[in-house]
Structure formats: structure tokens, C-alpha cells
């Protein structure tokens, strides 16, 4: 392992402990020991560092899922229903959810992806999955507790229209979203920016918009959703003197962390905009 990787590994391990994610990290490692099939087309050499990085990210997402389910069920007095994961690439999050909550809630899951390879992979794990673009998703389920979408919005050409359509036509009242955390909004398209685009580029590997939390929040409100609670997971320790150095290191090669937010449907501001595209 290179020195850079050793530093990055220490950074994540320290961040996990500092941000109280170690318990989730240990639990989900027992549930899904092997994360090598997390992505379908991502060109990554899977090793112990990549496993650590992915699992730490999953720990943050699982904590948010658990907190969201507890809040929603307490608010709605509903302890059963379906969680729909939009953009699910492996089924792992839904496996976590089923295992972590099986003693308290009666949760069904449904995974959605536009990639037939991902959908087949999820079905092979015994989970229900739909082959459909996120922007074209239509579900008649009336028992949807919440939607989830982990690192999916940044891959869409029109995230506002996707969210508006889900708010108007979707049955679920809540959606839990995580996206890469950046302080300043920008266009992604890194394969073009870095001039290394292959002959074939897929949605899973290409970011379109990378927005700051404040800009995402504006887009959410414009599209029919209000923030219930939000959190930021950083891939480095926040309390140490070297946090500024680690922040710059992560920004150069990856992301500082991830922004997570639970949203509740609220069309009051969105409906004031008169020129939405036909849904």
C-alpha cells in the first residue's frame, strides 16, 4: 500500500470513530462481508482500502436510513411498508435495511436501476428489482415509507424534473438522498474535463452536476421537497489540527465527504413555478 493510501486509510478510520459510525461499520460488515460487486461499471481495483472507503460511506448512509425510518414511523404511526431504492447498483443497502430493522419493523424493499446488469445482480440476491430509468419511474404502491437515493442525483441530466415528477406522481411522502459533498457547486463531467473519456461512457461512472448543500437544498424546495434533517459525513477527522490539510488532499483526488438529507414532500413553493415541463 502506498504512503498516500496509508494516510487516506488512517483518515477514514479516524473519521469513522469520530463521527460515531463504528457500530454501523461493524454491523454491516457482518451482514455483507464482500463489497466487491457494489458497482457494475466502475473501473476500480478493489482492495482493502476501497473496501474500507465504501463501507465507511455505507455506514453513514445506514445511520441516516435508520434515523429516517425511526422518525417517519414515529410521525406516521406506521411500522410496515416498502422502501424504494432508486439507482440501486447492488442491493446491498436494502439487505442492510432488512437485517438491521427486522426485529422492529416489517420492511419490504424495491430496487430500481436503468442498468440491466445491476437489476439482474440484485434479483440474483433474492431481492425485487425494476429495470427503469429514475426519471420515468411510476409506482402505484400506497405503502411506500420512503424512497432512498444514494449518490444517484449527481448522475442525472435533470435532477429537478426527476424530483418534481416524484413529488407530483409518487405515493411516498419522504425521500432520503446522499450526494458527494462539495463546498462550491460545479459541473462534473470529469471524463471530459480530464480528457480520458472512453468510447462508451455510462451513467454510473459520470457525474453531471455536483452542487453544494445550499444549492441542493434550493433545488429540492423548487422541485417539491423540504428538508427534514441533514448531515455531512467527512472522510477525514474534523477535530484534529490537520483537518485543513486532509480536506485539501481529499478534494484533489476524490470528495471531502458526502451530504445526506431527508426530504418531505411539500409542493407549495414548487407549484408557484408555472412553466414545469409536462410530467
mmCIF file of C-alpha atoms in Angstrom:
data_model
loop_
_atom_site.group_PDB
_atom_site.id
_atom_site.type_symbol
_atom_site.label_atom_id
_atom_site.label_comp_id
_atom_site.label_asym_id
_atom_site.label_seq_id
_atom_site.Cartn_x
_atom_site.Cartn_y
_atom_site.Cartn_z
ATOM 1 C CA UNK A 1 0.000 0.000 0.000
ATOM 2 C CA UNK A 2 1.364 3.420 -0.995
ATOM 3 C CA UNK A 3 2.007 6.172 1.561
ATOM 4 C CA UNK A 4 -0.917 8.179 0.150
ATOM 5 C CA UNK A 5 -3.241 5.223 0.627
ATOM 6 C CA UNK A 6 -1.965 4.645 4.145
ATOM 7 C CA UNK A 7 -2.706 8.272 5.026
ATOM 8 C CA UNK A 8 -6.150 8.047 3.415
ATOM 9 C CA UNK A 9 -6.851 4.798 5.276
ATOM 10 C CA UNK A 10 -5.909 6.391 8.601
ATOM 11 C CA UNK A 11 -8.064 9.394 7.697
ATOM 12 C CA UNK A 12 -11.184 7.277 7.119
ATOM 13 C CA UNK A 13 -10.616 5.036 10.133
ATOM 14 C CA UNK A 14 -10.286 8.107 12.364
ATOM 15 C CA UNK A 15 -13.344 9.736 10.780
ATOM 16 C CA UNK A 16 -15.471 6.629 11.390
ATOM 17 C CA UNK A 17 -14.709 6.709 15.095
ATOM 18 C CA UNK A 18 -15.024 10.474 15.447
ATOM 19 C CA UNK A 19 -18.393 10.565 13.664
ATOM 20 C CA UNK A 20 -19.817 7.667 15.706
ATOM 21 C CA UNK A 21 -20.113 5.284 12.755
ATOM 22 C CA UNK A 22 -18.021 2.395 14.089
ATOM 23 C CA UNK A 23 -21.066 0.486 15.363
ATOM 24 C CA UNK A 24 -22.774 0.631 11.973
ATOM 25 C CA UNK A 25 -19.499 -0.228 10.239
ATOM 26 C CA UNK A 26 -19.130 -3.423 12.274
ATOM 27 C CA UNK A 27 -22.788 -4.436 11.856
ATOM 28 C CA UNK A 28 -22.962 -4.035 8.102
ATOM 29 C CA UNK A 29 -19.634 -5.816 7.659
ATOM 30 C CA UNK A 30 -21.228 -8.850 9.301
ATOM 31 C CA UNK A 31 -24.305 -8.555 7.075
ATOM 32 C CA UNK A 32 -22.423 -8.096 3.758
ATOM 33 C CA UNK A 33 -18.759 -9.136 4.175
ATOM 34 C CA UNK A 34 -17.882 -8.747 0.477
ATOM 35 C CA UNK A 35 -18.441 -5.414 -1.298
ATOM 36 C CA UNK A 36 -16.542 -6.249 -4.479
ATOM 37 C CA UNK A 37 -19.773 -6.278 -6.537
ATOM 38 C CA UNK A 38 -21.018 -2.890 -5.306
ATOM 39 C CA UNK A 39 -20.615 -1.272 -8.714
ATOM 40 C CA UNK A 40 -21.228 -2.638 -12.185
ATOM 41 C CA UNK A 41 -19.096 -0.479 -14.462
ATOM 42 C CA UNK A 42 -16.873 1.444 -12.050
ATOM 43 C CA UNK A 43 -13.252 0.948 -13.087
ATOM 44 C CA UNK A 44 -11.790 0.470 -9.604
ATOM 45 C CA UNK A 45 -9.183 -2.022 -8.419
ATOM 46 C CA UNK A 46 -10.939 -3.487 -5.389
ATOM 47 C CA UNK A 47 -8.627 -3.828 -2.408
ATOM 48 C CA UNK A 48 -8.747 -3.388 1.378
ATOM 49 C CA UNK A 49 -8.635 0.410 1.081
ATOM 50 C CA UNK A 50 -11.511 0.583 -1.416
ATOM 51 C CA UNK A 51 -13.490 -1.769 0.812
ATOM 52 C CA UNK A 52 -12.868 0.488 3.823
ATOM 53 C CA UNK A 53 -13.844 3.598 1.866
ATOM 54 C CA UNK A 54 -17.082 2.095 0.536
ATOM 55 C CA UNK A 55 -18.069 0.545 3.848
ATOM 56 C CA UNK A 56 -17.494 3.806 5.728
ATOM 57 C CA UNK A 57 -19.740 5.570 3.235
ATOM 58 C CA UNK A 58 -22.357 2.827 3.633
ATOM 59 C CA UNK A 59 -22.160 3.210 7.421
ATOM 60 C CA UNK A 60 -23.110 6.876 7.114
ATOM 61 C CA UNK A 61 -25.967 6.024 4.767
ATOM 62 C CA UNK A 62 -27.231 3.242 7.043
ATOM 63 C CA UNK A 63 -27.221 5.561 10.039
ATOM 64 C CA UNK A 64 -29.282 8.053 8.066
ATOM 65 C CA UNK A 65 -31.662 5.305 6.891
ATOM 66 C CA UNK A 66 -32.165 4.083 10.433
ATOM 67 C CA UNK A 67 -32.707 7.615 11.786
ATOM 68 C CA UNK A 68 -35.113 8.403 8.937
ATOM 69 C CA UNK A 69 -37.179 5.237 9.419
ATOM 70 C CA UNK A 70 -37.452 5.898 13.156
ATOM 71 C CA UNK A 71 -38.578 9.487 12.588
ATOM 72 C CA UNK A 72 -41.062 8.612 9.826
ATOM 73 C CA UNK A 73 -42.649 5.689 11.659
ATOM 74 C CA UNK A 74 -42.933 7.763 14.823
ATOM 75 C CA UNK A 75 -44.622 10.543 12.839
ATOM 76 C CA UNK A 76 -46.928 8.342 10.747
ATOM 77 C CA UNK A 77 -47.555 5.611 13.358
ATOM 78 C CA UNK A 78 -46.690 3.146 10.575
ATOM 79 C CA UNK A 79 -44.203 0.339 11.269
ATOM 80 C CA UNK A 80 -44.536 -1.534 7.991
ATOM 81 C CA UNK A 81 -44.271 -0.728 4.311
ATOM 82 C CA UNK A 82 -41.892 -0.514 1.364
ATOM 83 C CA UNK A 83 -38.594 1.307 0.928
ATOM 84 C CA UNK A 84 -37.791 2.033 -2.730
ATOM 85 C CA UNK A 85 -34.088 2.470 -3.538
ATOM 86 C CA UNK A 86 -33.775 4.480 -6.751
ATOM 87 C CA UNK A 87 -30.455 3.925 -8.511
ATOM 88 C CA UNK A 88 -29.563 0.791 -6.534
ATOM 89 C CA UNK A 89 -26.475 -0.807 -8.092
ATOM 90 C CA UNK A 90 -26.084 -3.901 -5.909
ATOM 91 C CA UNK A 91 -28.941 -4.433 -3.439
ATOM 92 C CA UNK A 92 -26.547 -4.083 -0.512
ATOM 93 C CA UNK A 93 -28.331 -1.158 1.139
ATOM 94 C CA UNK A 94 -31.654 -2.975 1.047
ATOM 95 C CA UNK A 95 -30.001 -6.070 2.538
ATOM 96 C CA UNK A 96 -28.621 -3.889 5.338
ATOM 97 C CA UNK A 97 -32.051 -2.387 5.921
ATOM 98 C CA UNK A 98 -33.868 -5.710 6.046
ATOM 99 C CA UNK A 99 -31.378 -7.095 8.551
ATOM 100 C CA UNK A 100 -30.945 -4.041 10.771
ATOM 101 C CA UNK A 101 -34.672 -3.394 11.165
ATOM 102 C CA UNK A 102 -36.173 -6.879 11.017
ATOM 103 C CA UNK A 103 -36.926 -7.008 14.755
ATOM 104 C CA UNK A 104 -38.674 -3.626 14.886
ATOM 105 C CA UNK A 105 -40.328 -3.053 11.510
ATOM 106 C CA UNK A 106 -41.917 -5.056 8.710
ATOM 107 C CA UNK A 107 -39.986 -3.625 5.800
ATOM 108 C CA UNK A 108 -40.253 -4.667 2.160
ATOM 109 C CA UNK A 109 -37.814 -3.280 -0.396
ATOM 110 C CA UNK A 110 -37.786 -2.497 -4.098
ATOM 111 C CA UNK A 111 -34.647 -1.609 -6.061
ATOM 112 C CA UNK A 112 -34.705 0.492 -9.238
ATOM 113 C CA UNK A 113 -31.968 0.884 -11.848
ATOM 114 C CA UNK A 114 -31.628 1.599 -15.565
ATOM 115 C CA UNK A 115 -28.764 -0.899 -15.909
ATOM 116 C CA UNK A 116 -29.925 -4.455 -16.734
ATOM 117 C CA UNK A 117 -26.711 -5.894 -15.282
ATOM 118 C CA UNK A 118 -27.353 -4.209 -11.928
ATOM 119 C CA UNK A 119 -31.003 -5.311 -11.897
ATOM 120 C CA UNK A 120 -30.048 -8.917 -12.620
ATOM 121 C CA UNK A 121 -27.382 -8.800 -9.909
ATOM 122 C CA UNK A 122 -29.948 -7.596 -7.359
ATOM 123 C CA UNK A 123 -32.513 -10.208 -8.389
ATOM 124 C CA UNK A 124 -29.880 -12.924 -8.033
ATOM 125 C CA UNK A 125 -29.633 -11.920 -4.364
ATOM 126 C CA UNK A 126 -33.327 -12.661 -3.940
ATOM 127 C CA UNK A 127 -34.461 -9.025 -3.918
ATOM 128 C CA UNK A 128 -37.192 -7.458 -6.088
ATOM 129 C CA UNK A 129 -35.876 -5.008 -8.678
ATOM 130 C CA UNK A 130 -37.248 -2.929 -11.551
ATOM 131 C CA UNK A 131 -35.465 -2.080 -14.802
ATOM 132 C CA UNK A 132 -36.443 1.546 -15.427
ATOM 133 C CA UNK A 133 -34.881 4.988 -15.654
ATOM 134 C CA UNK A 134 -35.234 7.016 -12.468
ATOM 135 C CA UNK A 135 -36.826 9.858 -14.444
ATOM 136 C CA UNK A 136 -39.532 7.500 -15.778
ATOM 137 C CA UNK A 137 -40.344 5.682 -12.552
ATOM 138 C CA UNK A 138 -44.069 5.251 -11.847
ATOM 139 C CA UNK A 139 -45.223 3.218 -8.855
ATOM 140 C CA UNK A 140 -48.744 2.613 -7.593
ATOM 141 C CA UNK A 141 -47.596 1.348 -4.189
ATOM 142 C CA UNK A 142 -49.579 3.097 -1.476
ATOM 143 C CA UNK A 143 -47.455 1.681 1.341
ATOM 144 C CA UNK A 144 -44.169 3.418 0.467
ATOM 145 C CA UNK A 145 -42.465 4.511 3.688
ATOM 146 C CA UNK A 146 -39.760 6.395 1.836
ATOM 147 C CA UNK A 147 -37.611 6.482 -1.261
ATOM 148 C CA UNK A 148 -33.846 6.331 -0.983
ATOM 149 C CA UNK A 149 -31.284 7.526 -3.494
ATOM 150 C CA UNK A 150 -27.594 7.160 -2.715
ATOM 151 C CA UNK A 151 -25.163 9.016 -4.994
ATOM 152 C CA UNK A 152 -27.657 9.000 -7.860
ATOM 153 C CA UNK A 153 -28.868 12.582 -8.308
ATOM 154 C CA UNK A 154 -25.474 13.833 -9.471
ATOM 155 C CA UNK A 155 -25.678 11.378 -12.383
ATOM 156 C CA UNK A 156 -28.958 12.801 -13.758
ATOM 157 C CA UNK A 157 -29.162 15.372 -16.538
ATOM 158 C CA UNK A 158 -32.281 16.892 -14.966
ATOM 159 C CA UNK A 159 -32.478 16.196 -11.222
ATOM 160 C CA UNK A 160 -35.079 18.950 -10.721
ATOM 161 C CA UNK A 161 -37.544 17.335 -13.122
ATOM 162 C CA UNK A 162 -36.946 13.906 -11.581
ATOM 163 C CA UNK A 163 -37.706 15.252 -8.096
ATOM 164 C CA UNK A 164 -40.721 17.257 -9.292
ATOM 165 C CA UNK A 165 -42.177 14.210 -11.029
ATOM 166 C CA UNK A 166 -41.642 12.081 -7.919
ATOM 167 C CA UNK A 167 -43.309 14.726 -5.751
ATOM 168 C CA UNK A 168 -46.339 15.038 -8.038
ATOM 169 C CA UNK A 169 -46.830 11.428 -9.120
ATOM 170 C CA UNK A 170 -45.120 9.371 -6.415
ATOM 171 C CA UNK A 171 -47.016 7.905 -3.477
ATOM 172 C CA UNK A 172 -44.167 8.250 -0.980
ATOM 173 C CA UNK A 173 -44.009 11.336 1.232
ATOM 174 C CA UNK A 174 -40.298 11.110 2.072
ATOM 175 C CA UNK A 175 -37.025 10.605 0.231
ATOM 176 C CA UNK A 176 -33.552 10.104 1.726
ATOM 177 C CA UNK A 177 -30.751 11.343 -0.509
ATOM 178 C CA UNK A 178 -26.965 11.353 -0.315
ATOM 179 C CA UNK A 179 -24.697 13.125 -2.795
ATOM 180 C CA UNK A 180 -20.992 13.989 -2.920
ATOM 181 C CA UNK A 181 -20.147 16.909 -0.643
ATOM 182 C CA UNK A 182 -18.563 19.928 -2.312
ATOM 183 C CA UNK A 183 -18.319 23.433 -0.867
ATOM 184 C CA UNK A 184 -18.705 25.107 -4.266
ATOM 185 C CA UNK A 185 -21.092 23.917 -6.984
ATOM 186 C CA UNK A 186 -19.685 22.822 -10.323
ATOM 187 C CA UNK A 187 -20.327 20.754 -13.419
ATOM 188 C CA UNK A 188 -18.909 17.240 -13.080
ATOM 189 C CA UNK A 189 -18.240 15.542 -16.434
ATOM 190 C CA UNK A 190 -14.805 14.550 -15.193
ATOM 191 C CA UNK A 191 -14.100 12.217 -18.101
ATOM 192 C CA UNK A 192 -14.353 15.222 -20.436
ATOM 193 C CA UNK A 193 -12.620 17.580 -18.037
ATOM 194 C CA UNK A 194 -9.668 15.203 -17.685
ATOM 195 C CA UNK A 195 -9.753 14.195 -21.366
ATOM 196 C CA UNK A 196 -9.947 10.478 -20.578
ATOM 197 C CA UNK A 197 -13.423 9.600 -21.812
ATOM 198 C CA UNK A 198 -13.605 6.093 -23.261
ATOM 199 C CA UNK A 199 -15.557 5.228 -26.401
ATOM 200 C CA UNK A 200 -18.506 4.269 -24.182
ATOM 201 C CA UNK A 201 -19.404 6.205 -21.044
ATOM 202 C CA UNK A 202 -22.247 5.173 -18.751
ATOM 203 C CA UNK A 203 -24.431 6.977 -16.228
ATOM 204 C CA UNK A 204 -22.941 5.025 -13.310
ATOM 205 C CA UNK A 205 -19.490 6.494 -13.887
ATOM 206 C CA UNK A 206 -20.331 10.059 -14.952
ATOM 207 C CA UNK A 207 -21.410 12.942 -12.728
ATOM 208 C CA UNK A 208 -23.331 15.781 -14.356
ATOM 209 C CA UNK A 209 -23.972 18.246 -11.509
ATOM 210 C CA UNK A 210 -22.004 18.431 -8.248
ATOM 211 C CA UNK A 211 -23.756 21.005 -6.093
ATOM 212 C CA UNK A 212 -23.075 22.475 -2.672
ATOM 213 C CA UNK A 213 -25.539 21.580 0.112
ATOM 214 C CA UNK A 214 -27.141 25.046 -0.075
ATOM 215 C CA UNK A 215 -27.685 24.745 -3.819
ATOM 216 C CA UNK A 216 -29.088 21.219 -3.489
ATOM 217 C CA UNK A 217 -31.481 22.493 -0.821
ATOM 218 C CA UNK A 218 -32.723 25.238 -3.156
ATOM 219 C CA UNK A 219 -33.242 22.689 -5.921
ATOM 220 C CA UNK A 220 -35.132 20.397 -3.534
ATOM 221 C CA UNK A 221 -37.501 23.185 -2.492
ATOM 222 C CA UNK A 222 -38.026 24.274 -6.104
ATOM 223 C CA UNK A 223 -38.814 20.668 -7.043
ATOM 224 C CA UNK A 224 -41.370 19.962 -4.321
ATOM 225 C CA UNK A 225 -39.412 18.809 -1.273
ATOM 226 C CA UNK A 226 -38.460 20.390 2.054
ATOM 227 C CA UNK A 227 -35.559 19.421 4.322
ATOM 228 C CA UNK A 228 -36.450 17.430 7.457
ATOM 229 C CA UNK A 229 -32.891 16.817 8.638
ATOM 230 C CA UNK A 230 -29.435 16.829 7.094
ATOM 231 C CA UNK A 231 -25.938 15.570 7.882
ATOM 232 C CA UNK A 232 -22.459 15.710 6.371
ATOM 233 C CA UNK A 233 -20.040 12.799 6.513
ATOM 234 C CA UNK A 234 -16.404 13.801 6.034
ATOM 235 C CA UNK A 235 -13.731 11.294 5.029
ATOM 236 C CA UNK A 236 -11.269 12.868 7.434
ATOM 237 C CA UNK A 237 -11.282 13.821 11.136
ATOM 238 C CA UNK A 238 -12.828 17.215 11.816
ATOM 239 C CA UNK A 239 -11.361 17.911 15.231
ATOM 240 C CA UNK A 240 -7.658 17.475 14.580
ATOM 241 C CA UNK A 241 -5.309 20.310 13.684
ATOM 242 C CA UNK A 242 -4.537 18.730 10.313
ATOM 243 C CA UNK A 243 -8.140 18.799 9.090
ATOM 244 C CA UNK A 244 -7.403 21.566 6.558
ATOM 245 C CA UNK A 245 -4.550 19.543 5.093
ATOM 246 C CA UNK A 246 -6.712 16.406 4.877
ATOM 247 C CA UNK A 247 -9.537 18.417 3.355
ATOM 248 C CA UNK A 248 -7.266 19.568 0.523
ATOM 249 C CA UNK A 249 -5.889 16.064 -0.034
ATOM 250 C CA UNK A 250 -9.372 14.575 -0.414
ATOM 251 C CA UNK A 251 -10.584 17.408 -2.672
ATOM 252 C CA UNK A 252 -7.739 16.817 -5.104
ATOM 253 C CA UNK A 253 -8.447 13.133 -5.754
ATOM 254 C CA UNK A 254 -11.979 12.424 -4.569
ATOM 255 C CA UNK A 255 -14.557 14.219 -2.412
ATOM 256 C CA UNK A 256 -14.261 15.585 1.092
ATOM 257 C CA UNK A 257 -17.283 13.530 2.021
ATOM 258 C CA UNK A 258 -20.999 13.150 1.399
ATOM 259 C CA UNK A 259 -24.082 15.237 2.087
ATOM 260 C CA UNK A 260 -27.167 13.400 3.319
ATOM 261 C CA UNK A 261 -30.676 14.801 3.652
ATOM 262 C CA UNK A 262 -34.152 13.504 4.481
ATOM 263 C CA UNK A 263 -36.809 15.344 2.477
ATOM 264 C CA UNK A 264 -40.578 15.540 2.906
ATOM 265 C CA UNK A 265 -42.947 16.290 0.060
ATOM 266 C CA UNK A 266 -44.037 19.938 0.020
ATOM 267 C CA UNK A 267 -45.264 21.386 -3.270
ATOM 268 C CA UNK A 268 -46.147 24.863 -2.006
ATOM 269 C CA UNK A 269 -43.080 26.588 -3.500
ATOM 270 C CA UNK A 270 -42.776 24.257 -6.476
ATOM 271 C CA UNK A 271 -46.348 24.935 -7.616
ATOM 272 C CA UNK A 272 -45.640 28.668 -7.815
ATOM 273 C CA UNK A 273 -43.437 27.955 -10.836
ATOM 274 C CA UNK A 274 -45.833 27.991 -13.800
ATOM 275 C CA UNK A 275 -43.685 26.524 -16.564
ATOM 276 C CA UNK A 276 -42.835 22.991 -15.446
ATOM 277 C CA UNK A 277 -42.409 20.526 -18.294
ATOM 278 C CA UNK A 278 -45.286 18.099 -18.820
ATOM 279 C CA UNK A 279 -44.774 15.134 -16.483
#
